[in-house]
Coordinates of C-alpha atoms in Angstrom, one line a residue:
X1 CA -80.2 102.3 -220.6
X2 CA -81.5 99.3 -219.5
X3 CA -81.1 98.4 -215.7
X4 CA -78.2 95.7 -215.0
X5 CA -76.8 96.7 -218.3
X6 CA -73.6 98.6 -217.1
X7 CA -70.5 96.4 -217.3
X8 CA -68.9 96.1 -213.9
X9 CA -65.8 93.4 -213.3
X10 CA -66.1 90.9 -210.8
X11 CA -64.2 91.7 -207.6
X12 CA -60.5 91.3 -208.2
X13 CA -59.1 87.9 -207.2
X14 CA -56.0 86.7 -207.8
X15 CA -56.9 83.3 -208.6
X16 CA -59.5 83.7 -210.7
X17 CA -58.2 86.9 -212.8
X18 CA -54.9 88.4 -213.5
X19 CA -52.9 91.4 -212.5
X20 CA -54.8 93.3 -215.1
X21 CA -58.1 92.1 -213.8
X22 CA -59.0 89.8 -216.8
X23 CA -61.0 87.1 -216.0
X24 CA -59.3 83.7 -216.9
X25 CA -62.9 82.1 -217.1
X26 CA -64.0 84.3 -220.1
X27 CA -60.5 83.3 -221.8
X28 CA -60.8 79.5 -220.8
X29 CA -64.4 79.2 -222.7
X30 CA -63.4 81.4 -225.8
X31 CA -60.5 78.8 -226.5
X32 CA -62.5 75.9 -225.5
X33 CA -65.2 77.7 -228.0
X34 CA -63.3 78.0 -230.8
X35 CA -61.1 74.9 -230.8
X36 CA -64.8 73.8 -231.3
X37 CA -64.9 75.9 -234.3
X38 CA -62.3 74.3 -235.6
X39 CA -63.0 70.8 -234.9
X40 CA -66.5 71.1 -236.6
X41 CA -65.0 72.2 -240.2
X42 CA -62.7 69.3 -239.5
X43 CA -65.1 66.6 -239.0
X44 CA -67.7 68.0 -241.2
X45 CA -66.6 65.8 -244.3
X46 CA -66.8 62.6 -242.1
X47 CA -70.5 63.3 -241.3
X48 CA -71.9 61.3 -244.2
X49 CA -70.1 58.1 -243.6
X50 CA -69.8 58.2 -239.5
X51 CA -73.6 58.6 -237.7
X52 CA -71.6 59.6 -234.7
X53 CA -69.3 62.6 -235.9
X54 CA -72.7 63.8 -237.6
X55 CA -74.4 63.6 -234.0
X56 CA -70.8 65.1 -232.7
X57 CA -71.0 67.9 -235.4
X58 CA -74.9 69.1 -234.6
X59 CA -74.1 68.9 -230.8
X60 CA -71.5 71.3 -231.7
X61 CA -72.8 73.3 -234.3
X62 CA -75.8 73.8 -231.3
X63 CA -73.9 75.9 -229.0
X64 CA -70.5 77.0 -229.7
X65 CA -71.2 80.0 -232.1
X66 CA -74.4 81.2 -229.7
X67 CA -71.8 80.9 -226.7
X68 CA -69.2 82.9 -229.1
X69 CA -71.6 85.6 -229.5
X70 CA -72.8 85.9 -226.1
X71 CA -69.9 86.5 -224.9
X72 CA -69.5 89.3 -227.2
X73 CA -72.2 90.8 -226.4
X74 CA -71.4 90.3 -222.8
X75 CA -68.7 92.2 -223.3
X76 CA -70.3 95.3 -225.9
X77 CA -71.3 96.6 -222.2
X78 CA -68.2 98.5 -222.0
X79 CA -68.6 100.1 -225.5
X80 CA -72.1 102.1 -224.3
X81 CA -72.0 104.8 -222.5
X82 CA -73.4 106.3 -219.7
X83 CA -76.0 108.0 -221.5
X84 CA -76.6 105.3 -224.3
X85 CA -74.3 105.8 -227.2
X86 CA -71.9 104.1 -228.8
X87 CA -68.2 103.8 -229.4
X88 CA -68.8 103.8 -233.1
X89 CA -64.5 102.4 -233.5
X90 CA -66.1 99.0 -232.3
X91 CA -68.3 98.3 -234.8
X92 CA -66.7 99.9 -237.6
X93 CA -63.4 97.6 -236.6
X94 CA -65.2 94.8 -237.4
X95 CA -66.4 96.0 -240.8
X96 CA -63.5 96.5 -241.0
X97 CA -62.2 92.9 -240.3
X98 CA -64.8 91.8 -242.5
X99 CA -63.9 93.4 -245.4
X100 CA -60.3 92.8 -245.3
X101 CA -61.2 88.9 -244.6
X102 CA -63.8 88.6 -247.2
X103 CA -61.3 90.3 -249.9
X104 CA -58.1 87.9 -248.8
X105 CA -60.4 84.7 -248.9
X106 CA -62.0 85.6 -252.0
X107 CA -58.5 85.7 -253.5
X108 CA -57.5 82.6 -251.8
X109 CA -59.9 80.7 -253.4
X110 CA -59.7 82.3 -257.0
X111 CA -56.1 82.5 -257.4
X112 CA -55.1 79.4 -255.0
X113 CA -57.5 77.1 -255.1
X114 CA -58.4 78.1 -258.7
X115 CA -62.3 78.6 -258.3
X116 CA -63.6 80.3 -261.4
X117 CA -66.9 80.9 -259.4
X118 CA -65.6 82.9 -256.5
X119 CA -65.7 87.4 -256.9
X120 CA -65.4 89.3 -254.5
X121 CA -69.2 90.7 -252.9
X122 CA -69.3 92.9 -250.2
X123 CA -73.2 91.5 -249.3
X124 CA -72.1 88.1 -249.6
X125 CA -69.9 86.5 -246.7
X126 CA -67.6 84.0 -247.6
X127 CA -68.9 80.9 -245.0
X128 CA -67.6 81.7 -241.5
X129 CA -66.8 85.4 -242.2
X130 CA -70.7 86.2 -241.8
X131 CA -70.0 86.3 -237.8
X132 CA -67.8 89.6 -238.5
X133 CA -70.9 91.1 -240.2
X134 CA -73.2 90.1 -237.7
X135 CA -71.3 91.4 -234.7
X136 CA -71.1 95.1 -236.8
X137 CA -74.9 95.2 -237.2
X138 CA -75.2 93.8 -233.8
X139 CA -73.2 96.8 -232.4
X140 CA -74.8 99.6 -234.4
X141 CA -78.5 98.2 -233.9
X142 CA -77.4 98.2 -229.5
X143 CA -77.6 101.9 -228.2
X144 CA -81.4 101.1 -229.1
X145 CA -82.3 98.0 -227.9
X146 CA -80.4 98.3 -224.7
X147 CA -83.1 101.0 -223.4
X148 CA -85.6 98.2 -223.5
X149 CA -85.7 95.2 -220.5
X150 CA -83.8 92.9 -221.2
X151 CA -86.5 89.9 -221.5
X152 CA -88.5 91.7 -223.7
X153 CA -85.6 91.8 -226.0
X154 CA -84.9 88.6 -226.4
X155 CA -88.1 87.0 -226.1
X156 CA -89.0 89.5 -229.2
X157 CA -85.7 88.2 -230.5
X158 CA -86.9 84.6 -230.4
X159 CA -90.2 85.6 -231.9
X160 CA -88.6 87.3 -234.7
X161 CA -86.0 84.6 -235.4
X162 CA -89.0 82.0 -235.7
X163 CA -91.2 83.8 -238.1
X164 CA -87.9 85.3 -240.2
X165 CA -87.9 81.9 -241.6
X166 CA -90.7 81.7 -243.6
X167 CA -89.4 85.0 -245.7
X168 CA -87.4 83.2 -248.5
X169 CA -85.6 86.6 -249.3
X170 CA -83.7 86.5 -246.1
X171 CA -80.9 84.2 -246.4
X172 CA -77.4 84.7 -247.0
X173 CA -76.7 88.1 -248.5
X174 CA -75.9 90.3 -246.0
X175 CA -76.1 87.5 -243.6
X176 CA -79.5 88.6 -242.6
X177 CA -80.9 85.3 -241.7
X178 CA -77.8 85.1 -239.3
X179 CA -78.2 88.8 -237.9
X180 CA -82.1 87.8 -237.0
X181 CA -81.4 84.3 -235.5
X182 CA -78.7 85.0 -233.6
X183 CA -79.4 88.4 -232.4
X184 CA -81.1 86.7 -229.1
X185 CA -77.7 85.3 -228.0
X186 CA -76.0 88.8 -228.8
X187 CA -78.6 90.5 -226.7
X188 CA -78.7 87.6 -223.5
X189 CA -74.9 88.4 -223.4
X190 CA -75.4 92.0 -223.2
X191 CA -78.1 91.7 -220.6
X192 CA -76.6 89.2 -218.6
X193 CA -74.7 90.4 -215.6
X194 CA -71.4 89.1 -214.2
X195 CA -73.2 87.8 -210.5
X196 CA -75.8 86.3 -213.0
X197 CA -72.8 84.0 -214.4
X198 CA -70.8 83.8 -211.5
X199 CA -74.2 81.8 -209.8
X200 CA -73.3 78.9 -212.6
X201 CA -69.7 78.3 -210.3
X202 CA -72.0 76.4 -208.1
X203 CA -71.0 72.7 -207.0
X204 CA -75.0 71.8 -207.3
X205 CA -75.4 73.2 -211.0
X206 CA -72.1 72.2 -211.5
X207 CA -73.2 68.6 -210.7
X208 CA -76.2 68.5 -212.9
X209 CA -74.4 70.2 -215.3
X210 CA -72.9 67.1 -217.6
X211 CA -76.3 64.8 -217.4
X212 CA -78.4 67.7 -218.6
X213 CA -75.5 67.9 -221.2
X214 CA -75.9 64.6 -222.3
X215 CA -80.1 64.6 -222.2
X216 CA -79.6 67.4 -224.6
X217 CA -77.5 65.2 -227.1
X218 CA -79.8 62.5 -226.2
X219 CA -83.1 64.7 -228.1
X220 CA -80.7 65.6 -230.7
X221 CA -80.1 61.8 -231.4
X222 CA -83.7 61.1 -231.4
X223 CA -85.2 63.9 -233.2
X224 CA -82.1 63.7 -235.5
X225 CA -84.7 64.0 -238.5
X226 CA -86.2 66.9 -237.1
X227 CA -82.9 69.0 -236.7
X228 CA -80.9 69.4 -240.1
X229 CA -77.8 70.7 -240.3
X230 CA -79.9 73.6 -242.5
X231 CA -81.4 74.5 -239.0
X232 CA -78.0 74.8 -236.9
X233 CA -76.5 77.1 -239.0
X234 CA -79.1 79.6 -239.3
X235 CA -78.3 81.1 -242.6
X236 CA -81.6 79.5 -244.6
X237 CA -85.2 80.3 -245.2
X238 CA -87.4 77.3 -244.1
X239 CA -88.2 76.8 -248.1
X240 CA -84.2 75.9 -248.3
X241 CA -84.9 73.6 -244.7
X242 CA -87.9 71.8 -246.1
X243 CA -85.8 69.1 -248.7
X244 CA -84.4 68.0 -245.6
X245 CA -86.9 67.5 -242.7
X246 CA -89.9 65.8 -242.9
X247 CA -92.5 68.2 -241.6
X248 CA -95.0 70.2 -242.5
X249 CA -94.1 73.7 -243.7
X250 CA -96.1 75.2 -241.1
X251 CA -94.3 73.6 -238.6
X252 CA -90.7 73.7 -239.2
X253 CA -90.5 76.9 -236.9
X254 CA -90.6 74.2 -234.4
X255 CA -87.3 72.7 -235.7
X256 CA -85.4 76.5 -234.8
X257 CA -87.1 76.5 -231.6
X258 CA -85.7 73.0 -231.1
X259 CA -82.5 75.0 -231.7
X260 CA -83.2 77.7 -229.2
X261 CA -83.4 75.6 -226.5
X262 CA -81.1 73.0 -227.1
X263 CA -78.6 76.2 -227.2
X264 CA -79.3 78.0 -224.0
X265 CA -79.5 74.9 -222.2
X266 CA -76.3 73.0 -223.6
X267 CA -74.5 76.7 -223.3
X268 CA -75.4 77.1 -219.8
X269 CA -74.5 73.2 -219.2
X270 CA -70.8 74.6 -220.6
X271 CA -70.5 77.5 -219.0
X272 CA -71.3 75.5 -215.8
X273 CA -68.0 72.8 -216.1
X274 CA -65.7 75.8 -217.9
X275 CA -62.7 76.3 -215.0
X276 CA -62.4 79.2 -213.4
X277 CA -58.7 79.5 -212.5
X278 CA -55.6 79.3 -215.0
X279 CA -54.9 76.4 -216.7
X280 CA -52.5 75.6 -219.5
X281 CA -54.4 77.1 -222.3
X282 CA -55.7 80.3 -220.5
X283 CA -53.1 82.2 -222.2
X284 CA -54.6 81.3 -225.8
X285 CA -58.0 82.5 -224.9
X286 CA -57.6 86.2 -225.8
X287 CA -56.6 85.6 -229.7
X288 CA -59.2 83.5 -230.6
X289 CA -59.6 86.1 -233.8
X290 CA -56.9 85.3 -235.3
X291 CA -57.8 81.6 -234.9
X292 CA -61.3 82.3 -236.4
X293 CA -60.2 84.0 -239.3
X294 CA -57.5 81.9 -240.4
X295 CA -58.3 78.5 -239.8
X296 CA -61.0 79.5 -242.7
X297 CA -57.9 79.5 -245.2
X298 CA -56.9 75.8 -244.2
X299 CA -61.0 74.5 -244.3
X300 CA -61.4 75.6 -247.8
X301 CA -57.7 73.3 -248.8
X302 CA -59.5 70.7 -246.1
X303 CA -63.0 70.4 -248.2
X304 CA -61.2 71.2 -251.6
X305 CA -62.6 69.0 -254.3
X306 CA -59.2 68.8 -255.9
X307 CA -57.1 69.1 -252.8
X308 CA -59.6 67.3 -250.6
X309 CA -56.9 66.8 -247.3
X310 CA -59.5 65.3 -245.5
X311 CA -59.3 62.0 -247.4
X312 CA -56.0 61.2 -246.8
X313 CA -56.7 60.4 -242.8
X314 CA -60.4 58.9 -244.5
X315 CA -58.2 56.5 -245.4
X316 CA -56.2 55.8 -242.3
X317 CA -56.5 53.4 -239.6
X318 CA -56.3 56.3 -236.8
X319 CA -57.3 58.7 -239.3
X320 CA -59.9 60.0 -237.2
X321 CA -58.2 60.9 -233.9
X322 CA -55.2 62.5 -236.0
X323 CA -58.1 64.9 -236.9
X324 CA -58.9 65.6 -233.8
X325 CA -55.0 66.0 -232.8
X326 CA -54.7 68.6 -235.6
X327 CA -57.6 70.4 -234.2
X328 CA -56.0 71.1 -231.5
X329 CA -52.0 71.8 -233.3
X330 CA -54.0 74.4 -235.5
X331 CA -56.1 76.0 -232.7
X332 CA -53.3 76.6 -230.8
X333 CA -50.7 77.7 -233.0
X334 CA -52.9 80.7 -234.9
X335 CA -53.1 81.6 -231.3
X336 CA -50.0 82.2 -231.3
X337 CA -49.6 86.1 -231.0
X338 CA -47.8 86.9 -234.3
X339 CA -50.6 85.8 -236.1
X340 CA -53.0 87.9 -234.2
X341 CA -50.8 91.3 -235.0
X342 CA -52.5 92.0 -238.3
X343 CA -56.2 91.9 -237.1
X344 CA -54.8 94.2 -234.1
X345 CA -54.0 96.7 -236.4
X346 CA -56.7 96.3 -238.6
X347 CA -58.9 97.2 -235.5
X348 CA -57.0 100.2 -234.6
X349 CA -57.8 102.1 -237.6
X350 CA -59.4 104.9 -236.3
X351 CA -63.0 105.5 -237.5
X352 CA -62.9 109.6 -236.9
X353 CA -59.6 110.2 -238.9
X354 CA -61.6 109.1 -242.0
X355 CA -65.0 110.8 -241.3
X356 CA -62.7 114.0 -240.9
X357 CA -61.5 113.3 -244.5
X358 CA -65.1 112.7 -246.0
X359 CA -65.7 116.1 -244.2
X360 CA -62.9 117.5 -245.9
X361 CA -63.9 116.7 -249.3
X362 CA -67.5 117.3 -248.9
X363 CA -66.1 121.1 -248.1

């Protein structure tokens, strides 16, 4: 395995983790991260007819799902072992997840929402479900890439993720062109190293932090042209990026690159100004799931053609900050732990129990 790859918890200190030795940082920027998540499919209908919330949505879009899965692969270092395998429950618990998401969305929207075109696809992630996928392929596809150094790997990663683009087959089914472009992130979490992070609590980096922040937002402003939305999201070809971005189609591979850095640097910049202690919303940051997966059932009423919700505060005076105000209500109530009790149980469904019955009825 690769060196610095073994996970090993920060000394214990009470004000920083608690009596189980759980890091409040880690919970702090997952809650930040997906309140995030939310907020973007909140504003996202707004984008059109306010230049700022479409700025506010790219900055966002930029770094909260490559922080969200660098931290999980921060965190897959405890599900290799010492001599490189995996804990195959891991991954299969969030095929698992994905499968029981995809099929309860999929009947949301036919039955609820009453869309004719919706059946259910195992290859075909309904919108924000594709992260599930990713992180199961992510996990199966680790034992091997963690005997290689670490900057090989993700430099490689990068590599990959810019040429991917100009194969038009790789798209959304199966999420591949997710899987490829994101994989970098997975891996820089896996890599990275708890001193490695802890060297970001520093009052100088701290300091340059926020302006580096807002340089970053400042290039997205400028090249605005030059970063779609189709770029951010990572789940097209550069033949589906092209009616959008005024390039040449030999160049766009500059636009994701764009992307690349713009998300290392603004997810470092984060990481940087996250606190480190307990605060108020601490508690919130180890359901985020739940959040994840269930906020997706109130986005599809939100952007509803027929429903449309997000016209009614369109249509406000302070319709705009009651958006933001309901990002927050619904961020932290699906935290709530009752609503994280059926994904817990979804991911304790052992794995070996039914490999011993495929044995059985192979005998």
């Amino acid at each position: 395995m690769a060196k610095g790859a073994v996970f090993k918890p920060e000394k214990p200190q009470s004000r920083f983790m608690d009596e189980k030795g759980r890091l409040y940082f880690y919970d702090n920027a997952k809650f930040i991260l997906i309140f995030l998540v939310v907020l973007a499919h909140a504003v996202s209908p707004f984008q059109t007819e306010y230049g700022a919330i479409g700025i506010l949505w790219k900055t966002i879009n930029t770094f909260h799902m490559p922080l969200m899965i660098f931290i999980s692969g921060f965190f897959s270092k405890r599900y290799i072992g010492a001599n490189g395998s995996l804990k195959v429950q891991r991954a299969f618990s969030y095929f698992m997840l994905y499968l029981f998401s995809q099929l309860f969305v999929s009947l949301f929207e036919k039955l609820v929402l009453h869309n004719r075109s919706v059946g259910f696809s195992i290859v075909s992630a309904r919108s924000s479900l594709w992260f599930l996928m990713c992180l199961g392929v992510w996990y199966l596809v680790l034992p091997f890439f963690s005997k290689f150094k670490g900057a090989a790997v993700i430099i490689s990663g990068i590599i990959i993720g810019l040429i991917i683009g100009y194969d038009a087959n790789v798209g959304h089914d199966l999420s591949l062109s997710r899987v490829f472009v994101h994989f970098p992130f997975f891996m820089a979490g896996y890599f990275c190293t708890p001193e490695l992070i802890g060297k970001l609590n520093n009052t100088y980096i701290r300091f340059i932090s926020i302006p580096l922040f807002t340089i970053c937002v400042c290039v997205i402003v400028l090249l605005d042209e030059y970063y779609p939305g189709r770029i951010i999201t990572c789940s097209n070809s550069y033949e589906n990026v092209m009616p959008v971005v005024d390039m040449q189609y030999g160049l766009v591979w500059l636009s994701r690159l764009l992307f690349y850095a713009l998300a290392f640097v603004t997810g470092a910049s984060f990481f940087a100004i996250v606190p480190r202690v307990k605060v108020f919303f601490t508690r919130f940051g180890s359901r985020t799931l739940a959040v994840y997966i269930l906020h997706r059932f109130l986005y599809l009423c939100w952007i509803d053609k027929t429903l449309a919700w997000w016209k009614i505060f369109d249509e406000m005076e302070y319709g705009l900050p009651m958006v933001f105000g309901i990002a927050v209500a619904v961020t932290v109530i699906l935290s709530l732990k009752p609503f994280s009790l059926p994904f817990t149980a979804i991911q304790k469904i052992p794995v070996r129990c039914l490999l011993k019955r495929e044995e059985e009825r192979a005998k």
